[in-house]
Coordinates of C-alpha atoms and ligand atoms in Angstrom, one line a residue:
M1 CA 30.4 57.9 24.8
L2 CA 26.7 58.5 24.8
L3 CA 25.2 60.8 22.2
H4 CA 21.8 62.3 22.9
G5 CA 20.2 63.0 19.5
Y6 CA 17.4 62.6 17.1
F7 CA 17.6 61.3 13.5
R8 CA 16.4 64.5 12.0
S9 CA 18.4 66.8 14.2
T10 CA 21.0 68.5 12.0
A11 CA 23.1 69.6 15.0
S12 CA 23.2 65.9 16.1
Y13 CA 24.1 64.9 12.6
R14 CA 27.2 67.1 12.8
V15 CA 28.4 65.3 15.9
R16 CA 27.6 61.8 14.4
I17 CA 29.8 62.7 11.5
A18 CA 32.7 63.9 13.7
L19 CA 32.5 60.8 15.9
N20 CA 32.5 58.6 12.8
L21 CA 35.4 60.4 11.1
K22 CA 37.4 59.8 14.2
S23 CA 36.3 56.2 14.6
I24 CA 35.0 56.8 18.1
A25 CA 32.5 54.2 19.3
Y26 CA 29.4 55.6 20.8
S27 CA 25.9 54.7 21.9
D28 CA 22.7 56.6 21.2
A29 CA 20.0 58.0 23.4
F30 CA 17.1 59.2 21.2
H31 CA 14.8 62.1 22.1
H32 CA 11.8 62.7 19.8
L33 CA 11.7 66.4 19.0
R34 CA 8.2 66.4 17.7
R35 CA 7.0 64.9 20.9
G36 CA 8.9 67.5 22.9
E37 CA 11.1 65.0 24.6
Q38 CA 14.0 67.6 24.6
N39 CA 12.0 69.4 27.3
A40 CA 11.7 66.4 29.7
P41 CA 13.2 67.3 33.1
D42 CA 15.8 64.4 32.9
Y43 CA 17.1 65.8 29.6
L44 CA 17.0 69.4 30.8
A45 CA 19.2 68.4 33.6
L46 CA 21.8 67.5 31.0
N47 CA 21.1 70.3 28.5
P48 CA 19.4 73.3 30.1
Q49 CA 18.7 74.7 26.7
G50 CA 16.5 71.8 25.8
L51 CA 18.4 71.3 22.5
L52 CA 20.0 68.3 20.9
P53 CA 22.7 67.1 20.8
T54 CA 24.4 66.4 24.2
L55 CA 27.4 64.2 24.4
E56 CA 28.2 62.3 27.6
T57 CA 31.9 61.5 27.5
G58 CA 32.1 59.5 30.7
D59 CA 33.9 62.4 32.4
A60 CA 31.7 65.3 31.4
V61 CA 28.4 66.4 29.8
L62 CA 29.0 68.5 26.7
T63 CA 26.5 70.6 24.8
Q64 CA 26.6 72.7 21.6
S65 CA 27.5 70.7 18.5
L66 CA 30.4 72.9 17.4
A67 CA 32.0 72.9 20.9
I68 CA 31.6 69.1 21.0
C69 CA 33.2 68.7 17.5
E70 CA 36.1 70.9 18.6
Y71 CA 36.5 68.9 21.9
L72 CA 36.6 65.7 19.9
D73 CA 39.2 67.2 17.6
E74 CA 41.4 68.2 20.5
V75 CA 41.1 64.9 22.3
Y76 CA 41.2 62.7 19.1
P77 CA 43.3 64.7 16.7
D78 CA 43.5 62.1 14.0
P79 CA 42.2 62.8 11.4
P80 CA 41.9 66.6 12.1
I81 CA 38.7 68.4 11.3
I82 CA 40.1 71.8 12.3
P83 CA 43.2 72.9 10.2
S84 CA 46.4 73.6 12.0
G85 CA 47.1 76.9 10.2
V86 CA 45.7 80.0 12.0
M87 CA 44.2 81.5 8.8
E88 CA 42.7 78.2 7.6
R89 CA 41.2 77.7 11.0
A90 CA 39.5 81.1 10.9
H91 CA 38.0 80.3 7.5
V92 CA 36.7 76.9 8.5
R93 CA 35.2 78.4 11.7
A94 CA 33.6 81.3 9.8
F95 CA 32.0 78.9 7.3
S96 CA 30.8 76.6 10.0
Q97 CA 29.4 79.4 12.1
A98 CA 27.6 80.9 9.1
I99 CA 25.6 77.7 9.1
A100 CA 25.4 76.9 12.8
C101 CA 25.0 80.4 14.2
D102 CA 23.2 82.3 11.4
I103 CA 21.2 79.8 9.3
H104 CA 20.2 76.9 11.5
P105 CA 19.0 78.8 14.6
V106 CA 16.5 80.9 12.7
Q107 CA 14.8 77.9 11.0
N108 CA 14.9 75.6 14.1
L109 CA 11.9 73.8 15.3
K110 CA 11.5 76.2 18.3
I111 CA 11.4 79.2 16.0
L112 CA 9.0 77.7 13.5
D113 CA 6.7 76.6 16.3
R114 CA 6.8 80.2 17.7
L115 CA 5.9 81.6 14.3
R116 CA 3.0 79.2 14.1
A117 CA 1.9 80.3 17.6
L118 CA 2.0 83.9 16.4
G119 CA -0.5 83.0 13.7
L120 CA 1.6 82.5 10.6
A121 CA 0.3 79.9 8.1
D122 CA 2.4 76.8 7.3
A123 CA 3.1 78.1 3.8
D124 CA 4.6 81.4 5.2
I125 CA 6.6 79.5 7.8
N126 CA 8.1 77.2 5.2
S127 CA 8.8 80.2 3.0
W128 CA 10.6 81.9 5.9
A129 CA 12.8 78.8 6.5
R130 CA 13.5 78.4 2.8
T131 CA 14.5 82.0 2.4
V132 CA 16.9 82.1 5.3
I133 CA 18.5 78.8 4.1
E134 CA 18.8 80.0 0.5
D135 CA 20.3 83.4 1.6
G136 CA 22.7 81.7 4.0
L137 CA 23.9 79.0 1.6
A138 CA 24.4 81.6 -1.1
A139 CA 26.8 83.3 1.3
C140 CA 28.5 80.0 2.1
D141 CA 29.0 79.3 -1.6
M142 CA 30.7 82.7 -1.9
L143 CA 32.9 82.0 1.2
I144 CA 34.5 79.1 -0.7
A145 CA 34.4 80.7 -4.2
G146 CA 38.2 81.4 -4.1
T147 CA 39.1 77.8 -3.7
D148 CA 38.8 74.8 -6.0
T149 CA 39.3 71.9 -3.5
P150 CA 37.4 68.6 -3.3
F151 CA 36.0 69.6 0.1
C152 CA 35.2 73.1 1.4
F153 CA 38.7 73.8 2.6
G154 CA 41.1 71.3 1.3
D155 CA 41.6 67.7 0.4
A156 CA 39.8 66.2 3.4
P157 CA 36.6 67.1 5.3
T158 CA 36.7 69.7 8.0
L159 CA 34.1 71.1 10.4
A160 CA 32.9 73.2 7.4
D161 CA 31.8 70.0 5.5
I162 CA 30.4 68.6 8.8
C163 CA 28.1 71.6 9.0
L164 CA 27.3 71.8 5.3
V165 CA 26.0 68.3 4.6
P166 CA 23.3 68.3 7.4
Q167 CA 22.2 71.9 6.4
L168 CA 21.6 70.7 2.8
V169 CA 19.2 68.0 4.2
N170 CA 17.3 70.8 5.8
A171 CA 17.4 72.8 2.6
R172 CA 15.7 70.0 0.7
R173 CA 13.2 69.5 3.5
F174 CA 12.0 73.1 3.0
G175 CA 12.2 73.0 -0.8
A176 CA 15.1 75.4 -1.1
D177 CA 16.4 76.0 -4.6
L178 CA 19.7 74.2 -4.6
K179 CA 21.5 76.2 -7.2
W180 CA 25.1 75.8 -5.9
D181 CA 27.0 73.3 -8.0
R182 CA 30.1 73.5 -5.8
L183 CA 28.2 72.9 -2.5
L184 CA 26.4 70.0 -4.1
A185 CA 29.6 68.4 -5.5
I186 CA 31.2 68.7 -2.0
E187 CA 28.1 67.1 -0.5
A188 CA 28.3 64.2 -3.0
R189 CA 32.0 63.7 -2.2
C190 CA 31.3 63.7 1.5
L191 CA 28.5 61.2 1.2
E192 CA 30.9 58.8 -0.5
L193 CA 32.7 58.5 2.8
D194 CA 31.3 56.0 5.3
A195 CA 31.6 58.5 8.1
F196 CA 29.1 60.8 6.5
A197 CA 26.8 58.1 5.0
K198 CA 26.5 56.2 8.3
A199 CA 25.6 59.5 10.1
S200 CA 22.8 60.4 7.7
P201 CA 19.3 60.7 9.2
E202 CA 17.8 57.7 7.3
Q203 CA 20.5 55.4 8.7
Q204 CA 19.6 56.1 12.3
P205 CA 17.8 53.5 14.3
D206 CA 15.1 56.1 15.3
A207 CA 14.5 57.2 11.7
E208 CA 10.8 57.3 10.7
Ligands
LIG301 N1 23.5 75.6 18.5 C1 23.0 74.3 18.9 C2 21.7 74.1 18.2 C3 21.0 72.8 18.7 C4 19.6 72.7 18.2 O1 19.0 73.7 17.8 N2 19.1 71.5 18.1 C5 17.8 71.3 17.6 C6 17.7 70.1 16.7 S1 18.8 70.3 15.3 C7 16.8 71.1 18.7 O2 17.1 70.4 19.6 N3 15.7 71.8 18.6 C8 14.7 71.6 19.6 C9 13.7 72.7 19.6 O3 13.8 73.6 18.7 O4 12.8 72.6 20.5 C10 24.0 73.2 18.6 O5 24.7 73.4 17.6 O6 24.1 72.2 19.3

């Protein structure tokens, strides 16, 4: 498999974790987001959205990190990252989408660049990113408030943890107030696992 990513891309980080959890060997193709390499014609032919990641499986080209993670889970079911129970699955997906659909897209590079182009000062742009991350993670903390498990939903990591850990990297980057002990405890537990630690941005060959 060939993963198109970038060390700082949190959506790529999700897929790196899923690949590692499932012990799937893969190669990397790096695209420097700050240099706009995601918009090169060769890459747009793979991913018309100009977003990272993209996974080339050998048979197909897959985009969208959550779709890729779910694909990996279906083809390589062990260990599962999506629970087998209908209700548990819905909860895991809701938590994951709270991050991947409602937090991350509105503090993405494209959006921040657009705000800058509209004349917002860097301090206001960072404040925007920080606020949407803090509001979103506060909601995520509430979503798991009824449980007391080592990971977001149970005794092993799921897609929810795969989304949470990279989002916390972004939270720190924008100086968010990390006041959620449970989320931080889950993050620490995840990072004790090789699959998460090896996927972290600073461990990637293109890290700066
Ligand atoms: N929903 C997409 C989001 C992908 C995404 O936004 N990727 C970011 C990096 S984390 C990106 O490529 N940004 C490029 C840009 O904003 O120009 C997914 O989960 O794959």
